[in-house]
mmCIF file with all atom_site columns, C-alpha atoms in Angstrom:
data_model
loop_
_atom_site.group_PDB
_atom_site.id
_atom_site.type_symbol
_atom_site.label_atom_id
_atom_site.label_alt_id
_atom_site.label_comp_id
_atom_site.label_asym_id
_atom_site.label_entity_id
_atom_site.label_seq_id
_atom_site.pdbx_PDB_ins_code
_atom_site.Cartn_x
_atom_site.Cartn_y
_atom_site.Cartn_z
_atom_site.occupancy
_atom_site.B_iso_or_equiv
_atom_site.pdbx_formal_charge
_atom_site.auth_seq_id
_atom_site.auth_comp_id
_atom_site.auth_asym_id
_atom_site.auth_atom_id
_atom_site.pdbx_PDB_model_num
ATOM 1   C CA . GLN A 1 1   ? -56.664 -54.307 35.316 1.00 67.00 ? 1455 GLN A CA 1
ATOM 2   C CA . SER A 1 2   ? -57.735 -54.602 31.538 1.00 79.00 ? 1456 SER A CA 1
ATOM 3   C CA . ALA A 1 3   ? -55.373 -56.713 29.405 1.00 91.00 ? 1457 ALA A CA 1
ATOM 4   C CA . LEU A 1 4   ? -53.156 -54.886 26.995 1.00 96.00 ? 1458 LEU A CA 1
ATOM 5   C CA . THR A 1 5   ? -53.976 -55.164 23.385 1.00 97.00 ? 1459 THR A CA 1
ATOM 6   C CA . GLN A 1 6   ? -51.613 -56.942 20.982 1.00 98.00 ? 1460 GLN A CA 1
ATOM 7   C CA . PRO A 1 7   ? -52.354 -58.173 17.511 1.00 97.00 ? 1461 PRO A CA 1
ATOM 8   C CA . PRO A 1 8   ? -53.034 -61.830 17.495 1.00 97.00 ? 1462 PRO A CA 1
ATOM 9   C CA . SER A 1 9   ? -50.511 -62.670 14.795 1.00 97.00 ? 1463 SER A CA 1
ATOM 10  C CA . ALA A 1 10  ? -47.456 -61.353 12.975 1.00 97.00 ? 1464 ALA A CA 1
ATOM 11  C CA . SER A 1 11  ? -45.490 -62.799 10.335 1.00 96.00 ? 1465 SER A CA 1
ATOM 12  C CA . GLY A 1 12  ? -42.229 -62.015 8.214  1.00 96.00 ? 1466 GLY A CA 1
ATOM 13  C CA . SER A 1 13  ? -39.623 -63.813 5.928  1.00 96.00 ? 1467 SER A CA 1
ATOM 14  C CA . PRO A 1 14  ? -36.287 -64.856 7.202  1.00 96.00 ? 1468 PRO A CA 1
ATOM 15  C CA . GLY A 1 15  ? -34.062 -61.851 7.230  1.00 96.00 ? 1469 GLY A CA 1
ATOM 16  C CA . GLN A 1 16  ? -36.716 -59.504 7.463  1.00 97.00 ? 1470 GLN A CA 1
ATOM 17  C CA . SER A 1 17  ? -38.023 -57.208 10.400 1.00 97.00 ? 1471 SER A CA 1
ATOM 18  C CA . VAL A 1 18  ? -41.299 -57.433 12.231 1.00 98.00 ? 1472 VAL A CA 1
ATOM 19  C CA . THR A 1 19  ? -42.634 -55.265 14.827 1.00 98.00 ? 1473 THR A CA 1
ATOM 20  C CA . ILE A 1 20  ? -45.424 -56.330 17.510 1.00 98.00 ? 1474 ILE A CA 1
ATOM 21  C CA . SER A 1 21  ? -47.384 -53.567 19.152 1.00 98.00 ? 1475 SER A CA 1
ATOM 22  C CA . CYS A 1 22  ? -48.580 -53.506 22.544 1.00 98.00 ? 1476 CYS A CA 1
ATOM 23  C CA . THR A 1 23  ? -51.305 -50.934 23.522 1.00 98.00 ? 1477 THR A CA 1
ATOM 24  C CA . GLY A 1 24  ? -52.242 -50.072 26.978 1.00 97.00 ? 1478 GLY A CA 1
ATOM 25  C CA . THR A 1 25  ? -53.354 -46.897 28.803 1.00 96.00 ? 1479 THR A CA 1
ATOM 26  C CA . ARG A 1 26  ? -51.944 -44.018 30.956 1.00 96.00 ? 1480 ARG A CA 1
ATOM 27  C CA . SER A 1 27  ? -52.269 -46.138 33.873 1.00 95.00 ? 1481 SER A CA 1
ATOM 28  C CA . ASP A 1 28  ? -49.986 -48.793 32.544 1.00 96.00 ? 1482 ASP A CA 1
ATOM 29  C CA . VAL A 1 29  ? -47.895 -48.592 29.448 1.00 97.00 ? 1483 VAL A CA 1
ATOM 30  C CA . GLY A 1 30  ? -48.116 -44.807 29.156 1.00 96.00 ? 1484 GLY A CA 1
ATOM 31  C CA . GLY A 1 31  ? -47.433 -44.251 32.864 1.00 96.00 ? 1485 GLY A CA 1
ATOM 32  C CA . TYR A 1 32  ? -44.261 -46.316 33.461 1.00 97.00 ? 1486 TYR A CA 1
ATOM 33  C CA . ASN A 1 33  ? -41.215 -47.277 31.696 1.00 97.00 ? 1487 ASN A CA 1
ATOM 34  C CA . TYR A 1 34  ? -41.485 -50.822 32.879 1.00 98.00 ? 1488 TYR A CA 1
ATOM 35  C CA . VAL A 1 35  ? -42.824 -52.563 29.819 1.00 98.00 ? 1489 VAL A CA 1
ATOM 36  C CA . SER A 1 36  ? -41.176 -56.217 29.250 1.00 98.00 ? 1490 SER A CA 1
ATOM 37  C CA . TRP A 1 37  ? -41.647 -58.737 26.618 1.00 98.00 ? 1491 TRP A CA 1
ATOM 38  C CA . TYR A 1 38  ? -41.710 -62.407 26.903 1.00 98.00 ? 1492 TYR A CA 1
ATOM 39  C CA . GLN A 1 39  ? -41.034 -65.271 24.179 1.00 98.00 ? 1493 GLN A CA 1
ATOM 40  C CA . GLN A 1 40  ? -42.971 -68.605 24.729 1.00 98.00 ? 1494 GLN A CA 1
ATOM 41  C CA . HIS A 1 41  ? -42.462 -71.742 22.812 1.00 97.00 ? 1495 HIS A CA 1
ATOM 42  C CA . PRO A 1 42  ? -45.329 -74.274 22.921 1.00 95.00 ? 1496 PRO A CA 1
ATOM 43  C CA . GLY A 1 43  ? -45.292 -76.149 26.110 1.00 94.00 ? 1497 GLY A CA 1
ATOM 44  C CA . LYS A 1 44  ? -42.528 -74.180 27.461 1.00 97.00 ? 1498 LYS A CA 1
ATOM 45  C CA . ALA A 1 45  ? -42.264 -71.342 30.238 1.00 98.00 ? 1499 ALA A CA 1
ATOM 46  C CA . PRO A 1 46  ? -42.028 -67.755 28.998 1.00 98.00 ? 1500 PRO A CA 1
ATOM 47  C CA . LYS A 1 47  ? -38.652 -66.094 28.593 1.00 98.00 ? 1501 LYS A CA 1
ATOM 48  C CA . LEU A 1 48  ? -37.756 -62.739 29.293 1.00 98.00 ? 1502 LEU A CA 1
ATOM 49  C CA . MET A 1 49  ? -36.604 -60.881 26.080 1.00 98.00 ? 1503 MET A CA 1
ATOM 50  C CA . VAL A 1 50  ? -36.951 -57.244 26.993 1.00 98.00 ? 1504 VAL A CA 1
ATOM 51  C CA . TYR A 1 51  ? -37.281 -55.285 30.125 1.00 98.00 ? 1505 TYR A CA 1
ATOM 52  C CA . GLU A 1 52  ? -37.673 -51.602 31.235 1.00 97.00 ? 1506 GLU A CA 1
ATOM 53  C CA . VAL A 1 53  ? -39.104 -50.792 27.525 1.00 97.00 ? 1507 VAL A CA 1
ATOM 54  C CA . THR A 1 54  ? -35.622 -51.038 25.753 1.00 98.00 ? 1508 THR A CA 1
ATOM 55  C CA . GLU A 1 55  ? -33.040 -53.338 27.924 1.00 97.00 ? 1509 GLU A CA 1
ATOM 56  C CA . ARG A 1 56  ? -32.095 -56.753 26.965 1.00 97.00 ? 1510 ARG A CA 1
ATOM 57  C CA . PRO A 1 57  ? -31.217 -59.623 29.491 1.00 96.00 ? 1511 PRO A CA 1
ATOM 58  C CA . SER A 1 58  ? -27.748 -61.023 29.133 1.00 95.00 ? 1512 SER A CA 1
ATOM 59  C CA . GLY A 1 59  ? -27.907 -63.670 26.355 1.00 96.00 ? 1513 GLY A CA 1
ATOM 60  C CA . VAL A 1 60  ? -30.817 -62.222 24.391 1.00 97.00 ? 1514 VAL A CA 1
ATOM 61  C CA . PRO A 1 61  ? -29.640 -61.376 20.679 1.00 96.00 ? 1515 PRO A CA 1
ATOM 62  C CA . ASP A 1 62  ? -29.611 -57.623 19.794 1.00 95.00 ? 1516 ASP A CA 1
ATOM 63  C CA . ARG A 1 63  ? -32.098 -58.587 16.940 1.00 97.00 ? 1517 ARG A CA 1
ATOM 64  C CA . PHE A 1 64  ? -34.692 -57.948 19.650 1.00 98.00 ? 1518 PHE A CA 1
ATOM 65  C CA . SER A 1 65  ? -35.303 -54.451 20.686 1.00 98.00 ? 1519 SER A CA 1
ATOM 66  C CA . GLY A 1 66  ? -37.977 -52.615 22.447 1.00 98.00 ? 1520 GLY A CA 1
ATOM 67  C CA . SER A 1 67  ? -39.440 -49.041 22.269 1.00 98.00 ? 1521 SER A CA 1
ATOM 68  C CA . LYS A 1 68  ? -42.425 -47.169 23.402 1.00 98.00 ? 1522 LYS A CA 1
ATOM 69  C CA . SER A 1 69  ? -44.448 -44.079 22.257 1.00 97.00 ? 1523 SER A CA 1
ATOM 70  C CA . GLY A 1 70  ? -47.405 -42.843 24.510 1.00 97.00 ? 1524 GLY A CA 1
ATOM 71  C CA . ASN A 1 71  ? -49.525 -45.678 25.538 1.00 97.00 ? 1525 ASN A CA 1
ATOM 72  C CA . THR A 1 72  ? -48.067 -48.233 23.011 1.00 98.00 ? 1526 THR A CA 1
ATOM 73  C CA . ALA A 1 73  ? -44.914 -50.248 23.252 1.00 98.00 ? 1527 ALA A CA 1
ATOM 74  C CA . PHE A 1 74  ? -43.356 -52.156 20.574 1.00 98.00 ? 1528 PHE A CA 1
ATOM 75  C CA . LEU A 1 75  ? -41.068 -55.292 20.143 1.00 98.00 ? 1529 LEU A CA 1
ATOM 76  C CA . THR A 1 76  ? -39.249 -55.339 16.829 1.00 98.00 ? 1530 THR A CA 1
ATOM 77  C CA . VAL A 1 77  ? -37.306 -58.481 15.815 1.00 98.00 ? 1531 VAL A CA 1
ATOM 78  C CA . SER A 1 78  ? -34.687 -57.810 13.167 1.00 97.00 ? 1532 SER A CA 1
ATOM 79  C CA . GLY A 1 79  ? -33.083 -60.336 10.754 1.00 96.00 ? 1533 GLY A CA 1
ATOM 80  C CA . LEU A 1 80  ? -35.788 -62.920 11.394 1.00 97.00 ? 1534 LEU A CA 1
ATOM 81  C CA . GLN A 1 81  ? -34.801 -66.447 11.983 1.00 97.00 ? 1535 GLN A CA 1
ATOM 82  C CA . ALA A 1 82  ? -36.697 -69.710 12.087 1.00 96.00 ? 1536 ALA A CA 1
ATOM 83  C CA . GLU A 1 83  ? -36.059 -70.087 15.738 1.00 96.00 ? 1537 GLU A CA 1
ATOM 84  C CA . ASP A 1 84  ? -37.891 -66.809 16.513 1.00 97.00 ? 1538 ASP A CA 1
ATOM 85  C CA . GLU A 1 85  ? -41.307 -68.486 15.531 1.00 97.00 ? 1539 GLU A CA 1
ATOM 86  C CA . SER A 1 86  ? -42.918 -68.339 18.893 1.00 97.00 ? 1540 SER A CA 1
ATOM 87  C CA . ASP A 1 87  ? -45.576 -66.496 20.985 1.00 98.00 ? 1541 ASP A CA 1
ATOM 88  C CA . TYR A 1 88  ? -44.718 -63.078 22.236 1.00 98.00 ? 1542 TYR A CA 1
ATOM 89  C CA . TYR A 1 89  ? -46.413 -61.482 25.380 1.00 98.00 ? 1543 TYR A CA 1
ATOM 90  C CA . CYS A 1 90  ? -46.052 -57.903 26.450 1.00 98.00 ? 1544 CYS A CA 1
ATOM 91  C CA . SER A 1 91  ? -46.414 -56.987 30.088 1.00 98.00 ? 1545 SER A CA 1
ATOM 92  C CA . SER A 1 92  ? -46.603 -53.690 31.965 1.00 98.00 ? 1546 SER A CA 1
ATOM 93  C CA . TYR A 1 93  ? -46.431 -52.424 35.540 1.00 97.00 ? 1547 TYR A CA 1
ATOM 94  C CA . ALA A 1 94  ? -49.854 -51.062 36.449 1.00 96.00 ? 1548 ALA A CA 1
ATOM 95  C CA . GLY A 1 95  ? -48.856 -49.427 39.847 1.00 94.00 ? 1549 GLY A CA 1
ATOM 96  C CA . ARG A 1 96  ? -49.175 -50.574 43.574 1.00 94.00 ? 1550 ARG A CA 1
ATOM 97  C CA . PHE A 1 97  ? -47.268 -53.438 42.498 1.00 94.00 ? 1551 PHE A CA 1
ATOM 98  C CA . THR A 1 98  ? -49.477 -54.855 39.957 1.00 96.00 ? 1552 THR A CA 1
ATOM 99  C CA . TRP A 1 99  ? -48.861 -56.155 36.426 1.00 97.00 ? 1553 TRP A CA 1
ATOM 100 C CA . VAL A 1 100 ? -50.840 -56.538 33.220 1.00 98.00 ? 1554 VAL A CA 1
ATOM 101 C CA . PHE A 1 101 ? -50.218 -58.772 30.283 1.00 98.00 ? 1555 PHE A CA 1
ATOM 102 C CA . GLY A 1 102 ? -51.195 -58.482 26.724 1.00 97.00 ? 1556 GLY A CA 1
ATOM 103 C CA . GLY A 1 103 ? -53.168 -61.169 24.921 1.00 96.00 ? 1557 GLY A CA 1
ATOM 104 C CA . GLY A 1 104 ? -50.135 -62.465 23.136 1.00 97.00 ? 1558 GLY A CA 1
ATOM 105 C CA . THR A 1 105 ? -48.983 -62.500 19.409 1.00 98.00 ? 1559 THR A CA 1
ATOM 106 C CA . LYS A 1 106 ? -48.251 -65.475 17.434 1.00 98.00 ? 1560 LYS A CA 1
ATOM 107 C CA . LEU A 1 107 ? -45.100 -64.711 15.203 1.00 98.00 ? 1561 LEU A CA 1
ATOM 108 C CA . THR A 1 108 ? -44.688 -66.796 12.101 1.00 97.00 ? 1562 THR A CA 1
ATOM 109 C CA . VAL A 1 109 ? -41.569 -66.899 9.995  1.00 96.00 ? 1563 VAL A CA 1
ATOM 110 C CA . LEU A 1 110 ? -42.700 -67.626 6.552  1.00 93.00 ? 1564 LEU A CA 1
ATOM 111 C CA . VAL B 2 1   ? -31.400 -69.956 39.052 1.00 96.00 ? 1218 VAL B CA 1
ATOM 112 C CA . GLN B 2 2   ? -33.998 -72.646 39.325 1.00 97.00 ? 1219 GLN B CA 1
ATOM 113 C CA . LEU B 2 3   ? -37.519 -72.462 40.346 1.00 98.00 ? 1220 LEU B CA 1
ATOM 114 C CA . LEU B 2 4   ? -39.841 -75.671 40.828 1.00 98.00 ? 1221 LEU B CA 1
ATOM 115 C CA . GLU B 2 5   ? -43.483 -75.615 41.262 1.00 98.00 ? 1222 GLU B CA 1
ATOM 116 C CA . SER B 2 6   ? -45.302 -78.410 42.886 1.00 97.00 ? 1223 SER B CA 1
ATOM 117 C CA . GLY B 2 7   ? -48.697 -79.240 44.456 1.00 97.00 ? 1224 GLY B CA 1
ATOM 118 C CA . GLY B 2 8   ? -50.959 -78.983 41.368 1.00 95.00 ? 1225 GLY B CA 1
ATOM 119 C CA . GLY B 2 9   ? -53.571 -81.563 40.270 1.00 96.00 ? 1226 GLY B CA 1
ATOM 120 C CA . LEU B 2 10  ? -57.141 -82.102 39.999 1.00 97.00 ? 1227 LEU B CA 1
ATOM 121 C CA . VAL B 2 11  ? -59.567 -80.531 42.294 1.00 97.00 ? 1228 VAL B CA 1
ATOM 122 C CA . GLN B 2 12  ? -63.432 -80.055 42.380 1.00 97.00 ? 1229 GLN B CA 1
ATOM 123 C CA . PRO B 2 13  ? -65.170 -76.842 42.207 1.00 97.00 ? 1230 PRO B CA 1
ATOM 124 C CA . GLY B 2 14  ? -65.183 -74.998 45.542 1.00 97.00 ? 1231 GLY B CA 1
ATOM 125 C CA . GLY B 2 15  ? -62.159 -77.013 46.787 1.00 97.00 ? 1232 GLY B CA 1
ATOM 126 C CA . SER B 2 16  ? -58.820 -75.902 47.711 1.00 98.00 ? 1233 SER B CA 1
ATOM 127 C CA . LEU B 2 17  ? -55.282 -76.418 46.588 1.00 98.00 ? 1234 LEU B CA 1
ATOM 128 C CA . ARG B 2 18  ? -51.749 -75.124 47.786 1.00 98.00 ? 1235 ARG B CA 1
ATOM 129 C CA . LEU B 2 19  ? -49.082 -74.511 45.285 1.00 98.00 ? 1236 LEU B CA 1
ATOM 130 C CA . SER B 2 20  ? -45.458 -74.389 46.212 1.00 98.00 ? 1237 SER B CA 1
ATOM 131 C CA . CYS B 2 21  ? -42.330 -73.160 44.583 1.00 98.00 ? 1238 CYS B CA 1
ATOM 132 C CA . SER B 2 22  ? -38.842 -74.136 45.499 1.00 98.00 ? 1239 SER B CA 1
ATOM 133 C CA . ALA B 2 23  ? -36.053 -71.677 44.798 1.00 98.00 ? 1240 ALA B CA 1
ATOM 134 C CA . SER B 2 24  ? -32.380 -72.319 44.313 1.00 97.00 ? 1241 SER B CA 1
ATOM 135 C CA . GLY B 2 25  ? -29.456 -70.653 42.768 1.00 97.00 ? 1242 GLY B CA 1
ATOM 136 C CA . PHE B 2 26  ? -29.881 -67.173 44.271 1.00 97.00 ? 1243 PHE B CA 1
ATOM 137 C CA . THR B 2 27  ? -30.517 -65.559 47.467 1.00 97.00 ? 1244 THR B CA 1
ATOM 138 C CA . PHE B 2 28  ? -34.329 -66.166 47.725 1.00 96.00 ? 1245 PHE B CA 1
ATOM 139 C CA . SER B 2 29  ? -34.817 -63.595 50.326 1.00 95.00 ? 1246 SER B CA 1
ATOM 140 C CA . ASP B 2 30  ? -33.661 -60.573 48.373 1.00 95.00 ? 1247 ASP B CA 1
ATOM 141 C CA . TYR B 2 31  ? -36.130 -60.881 45.622 1.00 96.00 ? 1248 TYR B CA 1
ATOM 142 C CA . PRO B 2 32  ? -40.006 -60.221 45.142 1.00 96.00 ? 1249 PRO B CA 1
ATOM 143 C CA . MET B 2 33  ? -41.579 -63.209 43.688 1.00 97.00 ? 1250 MET B CA 1
ATOM 144 C CA . ASN B 2 34  ? -44.645 -63.619 41.797 1.00 98.00 ? 1251 ASN B CA 1
ATOM 145 C CA . TRP B 2 35  ? -47.652 -66.273 40.680 1.00 98.00 ? 1252 TRP B CA 1
ATOM 146 C CA . VAL B 2 36  ? -48.565 -66.017 36.914 1.00 98.00 ? 1253 VAL B CA 1
ATOM 147 C CA . ARG B 2 37  ? -51.034 -68.353 35.348 1.00 98.00 ? 1254 ARG B CA 1
ATOM 148 C CA . GLN B 2 38  ? -51.903 -69.536 31.721 1.00 98.00 ? 1255 GLN B CA 1
ATOM 149 C CA . ALA B 2 39  ? -55.369 -71.050 30.889 1.00 97.00 ? 1256 ALA B CA 1
ATOM 150 C CA . PRO B 2 40  ? -55.233 -73.558 28.159 1.00 96.00 ? 1257 PRO B CA 1
ATOM 151 C CA . GLY B 2 41  ? -54.656 -72.051 24.863 1.00 95.00 ? 1258 GLY B CA 1
ATOM 152 C CA . LYS B 2 42  ? -54.838 -68.526 26.346 1.00 95.00 ? 1259 LYS B CA 1
ATOM 153 C CA . GLY B 2 43  ? -52.389 -65.874 27.427 1.00 96.00 ? 1260 GLY B CA 1
ATOM 154 C CA . LEU B 2 44  ? -50.531 -65.096 30.521 1.00 97.00 ? 1261 LEU B CA 1
ATOM 155 C CA . GLU B 2 45  ? -52.252 -63.643 33.541 1.00 98.00 ? 1262 GLU B CA 1
ATOM 156 C CA . TRP B 2 46  ? -50.480 -61.785 36.430 1.00 98.00 ? 1263 TRP B CA 1
ATOM 157 C CA . LEU B 2 47  ? -51.951 -63.142 39.891 1.00 98.00 ? 1264 LEU B CA 1
ATOM 158 C CA . SER B 2 48  ? -49.993 -62.067 42.755 1.00 98.00 ? 1265 SER B CA 1
ATOM 159 C CA . ASN B 2 49  ? -46.766 -60.586 44.070 1.00 97.00 ? 1266 ASN B CA 1
ATOM 160 C CA . ILE B 2 50  ? -45.014 -60.841 47.429 1.00 97.00 ? 1267 ILE B CA 1
ATOM 161 C CA . ARG B 2 51  ? -42.343 -58.268 48.451 1.00 95.00 ? 1268 ARG B CA 1
ATOM 162 C CA . ALA B 2 52  ? -38.937 -59.362 49.808 1.00 90.00 ? 1269 ALA B CA 1
ATOM 163 C CA . GLU B 2 53  ? -38.507 -57.149 52.688 1.00 79.00 ? 1270 GLU B CA 1
ATOM 164 C CA . THR B 2 54  ? -41.869 -56.428 54.061 1.00 78.00 ? 1271 THR B CA 1
ATOM 165 C CA . ARG B 2 55  ? -43.625 -59.447 52.698 1.00 80.00 ? 1272 ARG B CA 1
ATOM 166 C CA . ASP B 2 56  ? -46.429 -57.147 51.610 1.00 93.00 ? 1273 ASP B CA 1
ATOM 167 C CA . VAL B 2 57  ? -48.734 -58.907 49.205 1.00 96.00 ? 1274 VAL B CA 1
ATOM 168 C CA . TYR B 2 58  ? -50.698 -57.756 46.161 1.00 97.00 ? 1275 TYR B CA 1
ATOM 169 C CA . TYR B 2 59  ? -53.332 -59.488 43.964 1.00 97.00 ? 1276 TYR B CA 1
ATOM 170 C CA . ALA B 2 60  ? -55.096 -59.124 40.763 1.00 97.00 ? 1277 ALA B CA 1
ATOM 171 C CA . ASP B 2 61  ? -58.825 -58.618 41.167 1.00 95.00 ? 1278 ASP B CA 1
ATOM 172 C CA . SER B 2 62  ? -59.724 -62.009 39.661 1.00 95.00 ? 1279 SER B CA 1
ATOM 173 C CA . VAL B 2 63  ? -58.275 -63.857 42.688 1.00 97.00 ? 1280 VAL B CA 1
ATOM 174 C CA . ARG B 2 64  ? -58.362 -61.366 45.500 1.00 96.00 ? 1281 ARG B CA 1
ATOM 175 C CA . GLY B 2 65  ? -60.072 -62.778 48.533 1.00 96.00 ? 1282 GLY B CA 1
ATOM 176 C CA . ARG B 2 66  ? -59.537 -66.308 47.217 1.00 97.00 ? 1283 ARG B CA 1
ATOM 177 C CA . PHE B 2 67  ? -56.100 -66.911 46.887 1.00 98.00 ? 1284 PHE B CA 1
ATOM 178 C CA . THR B 2 68  ? -53.421 -66.049 49.378 1.00 97.00 ? 1285 THR B CA 1
ATOM 179 C CA . ILE B 2 69  ? -49.423 -65.837 48.484 1.00 97.00 ? 1286 ILE B CA 1
ATOM 180 C CA . SER B 2 70  ? -46.817 -66.378 51.106 1.00 96.00 ? 1287 SER B CA 1
ATOM 181 C CA . ARG B 2 71  ? -43.160 -67.192 51.449 1.00 95.00 ? 1288 ARG B CA 1
ATOM 182 C CA . ASP B 2 72  ? -40.648 -68.939 53.891 1.00 93.00 ? 1289 ASP B CA 1
ATOM 183 C CA . ASN B 2 73  ? -37.362 -67.384 53.358 1.00 93.00 ? 1290 ASN B CA 1
ATOM 184 C CA . ALA B 2 74  ? -35.760 -69.995 55.661 1.00 93.00 ? 1291 ALA B CA 1
ATOM 185 C CA . LYS B 2 75  ? -36.916 -72.680 53.141 1.00 95.00 ? 1292 LYS B CA 1
ATOM 186 C CA . ASN B 2 76  ? -36.561 -70.822 49.924 1.00 96.00 ? 1293 ASN B CA 1
ATOM 187 C CA . SER B 2 77  ? -40.117 -71.458 49.139 1.00 97.00 ? 1294 SER B CA 1
ATOM 188 C CA . LEU B 2 78  ? -43.146 -69.508 47.792 1.00 97.00 ? 1295 LEU B CA 1
ATOM 189 C CA . PHE B 2 79  ? -46.537 -70.692 48.223 1.00 97.00 ? 1296 PHE B CA 1
ATOM 190 C CA . LEU B 2 80  ? -49.930 -69.933 46.660 1.00 98.00 ? 1297 LEU B CA 1
ATOM 191 C CA . GLN B 2 81  ? -52.998 -71.157 48.902 1.00 98.00 ? 1298 GLN B CA 1
ATOM 192 C CA . MET B 2 82  ? -56.138 -71.217 46.380 1.00 98.00 ? 1299 MET B CA 1
ATOM 193 C CA . ASN B 2 83  ? -59.394 -71.392 47.978 1.00 98.00 ? 1300 ASN B CA 1
ATOM 194 C CA . SER B 2 84  ? -63.154 -71.298 46.270 1.00 97.00 ? 1301 SER B CA 1
ATOM 195 C CA . LEU B 2 85  ? -61.604 -72.788 43.105 1.00 98.00 ? 1302 LEU B CA 1
ATOM 196 C CA . GLU B 2 86  ? -63.768 -72.293 40.216 1.00 97.00 ? 1303 GLU B CA 1
ATOM 197 C CA . TYR B 2 87  ? -63.810 -73.945 36.616 1.00 97.00 ? 1304 TYR B CA 1
ATOM 198 C CA . GLU B 2 88  ? -62.008 -70.702 35.177 1.00 97.00 ? 1305 GLU B CA 1
ATOM 199 C CA . ASP B 2 89  ? -59.071 -71.321 37.472 1.00 97.00 ? 1306 ASP B CA 1
ATOM 200 C CA . THR B 2 90  ? -57.956 -74.123 35.371 1.00 98.00 ? 1307 THR B CA 1
ATOM 201 C CA . ALA B 2 91  ? -54.577 -73.242 34.167 1.00 98.00 ? 1308 ALA B CA 1
ATOM 202 C CA . VAL B 2 92  ? -50.635 -73.745 34.293 1.00 98.00 ? 1309 VAL B CA 1
ATOM 203 C CA . TYR B 2 93  ? -49.427 -71.849 37.172 1.00 98.00 ? 1310 TYR B CA 1
ATOM 204 C CA . TYR B 2 94  ? -46.115 -70.388 37.005 1.00 98.00 ? 1311 TYR B CA 1
ATOM 205 C CA . CYS B 2 95  ? -43.837 -68.822 39.956 1.00 98.00 ? 1312 CYS B CA 1
ATOM 206 C CA . ALA B 2 96  ? -41.730 -66.096 38.730 1.00 98.00 ? 1313 ALA B CA 1
ATOM 207 C CA . ARG B 2 97  ? -38.803 -64.013 40.056 1.00 98.00 ? 1314 ARG B CA 1
ATOM 208 C CA . ASP B 2 98  ? -39.117 -60.165 39.956 1.00 95.00 ? 1315 ASP B CA 1
ATOM 209 C CA . LEU B 2 99  ? -36.051 -58.409 38.848 1.00 92.00 ? 1316 LEU B CA 1
ATOM 210 C CA . ARG B 2 100 ? -36.164 -54.823 37.583 1.00 90.00 ? 1317 ARG B CA 1
ATOM 211 C CA . VAL B 2 101 ? -40.021 -54.748 37.569 1.00 93.00 ? 1318 VAL B CA 1
ATOM 212 C CA . ALA B 2 102 ? -39.964 -57.743 35.162 1.00 95.00 ? 1319 ALA B CA 1
ATOM 213 C CA . PHE B 2 103 ? -40.150 -61.518 35.426 1.00 97.00 ? 1320 PHE B CA 1
ATOM 214 C CA . ASP B 2 104 ? -36.685 -62.869 34.833 1.00 96.00 ? 1321 ASP B CA 1
ATOM 215 C CA . HIS B 2 105 ? -36.910 -66.414 35.782 1.00 98.00 ? 1322 HIS B CA 1
ATOM 216 C CA . TRP B 2 106 ? -39.779 -68.807 35.595 1.00 98.00 ? 1323 TRP B CA 1
ATOM 217 C CA . GLY B 2 107 ? -40.572 -72.210 36.845 1.00 98.00 ? 1324 GLY B CA 1
ATOM 218 C CA . GLN B 2 108 ? -41.631 -74.948 34.413 1.00 97.00 ? 1325 GLN B CA 1
ATOM 219 C CA . GLY B 2 109 ? -45.219 -74.509 35.477 1.00 98.00 ? 1326 GLY B CA 1
ATOM 220 C CA . ILE B 2 110 ? -47.801 -76.830 37.301 1.00 98.00 ? 1327 ILE B CA 1
ATOM 221 C CA . LEU B 2 111 ? -51.086 -77.774 35.932 1.00 98.00 ? 1328 LEU B CA 1
ATOM 222 C CA . VAL B 2 112 ? -54.229 -77.090 38.152 1.00 98.00 ? 1329 VAL B CA 1
ATOM 223 C CA . THR B 2 113 ? -57.403 -78.591 36.781 1.00 98.00 ? 1330 THR B CA 1
ATOM 224 C CA . VAL B 2 114 ? -60.859 -77.652 38.384 1.00 97.00 ? 1331 VAL B CA 1
ATOM 225 C CA . SER B 2 115 ? -63.397 -80.114 37.320 1.00 96.00 ? 1332 SER B CA 1
ATOM 226 C CA . SER B 2 116 ? -66.166 -82.113 38.847 1.00 94.00 ? 1333 SER B CA 1
#
């Protein structure tokens, strides 16, 4: 149950696109199409942004998109807006009803 | 959908605490549920899952044998019994609903502080 690897920080200017990576193993990210992404503002509970690698819950802007290649998943935020500045966490199903999270990425909108 | 945790607070090392999560706005008995925690300034850590139908339970290695998850579907409630608490268990604890193998709704979180 080792944590997934995310870059500690990412940044972009308003209107630009930024992609955050999430690297695991064949036992989690690479083994299942059950990667999800969460946005967490300071002092708040996490919010689901993407599930099943590419799916967006109702109400999440289509500026947020997910993808996966091998053992690495990606969250892309297009058309960056000031309110996108937040911490982002990936999570993957790891089998036998267990999950693992990434260490989190702080996204800064310049 | 609303999830509301309670039962947190200050506890000494080696002590016990029982967290509760009250659910409303959905058919609680239809959904698996989870506990996730976040140590101060740190990332999220999945702790435990309880299935809806079978009530089978699953744990992260870090808490297996010390923490026990349970649920009372008649009272729309989820619980986490935490024993043998350690300094490293200090965190905000969240309950989260499981939908499509993701955590689609979260409580506001409850702080547990382990300190002498």
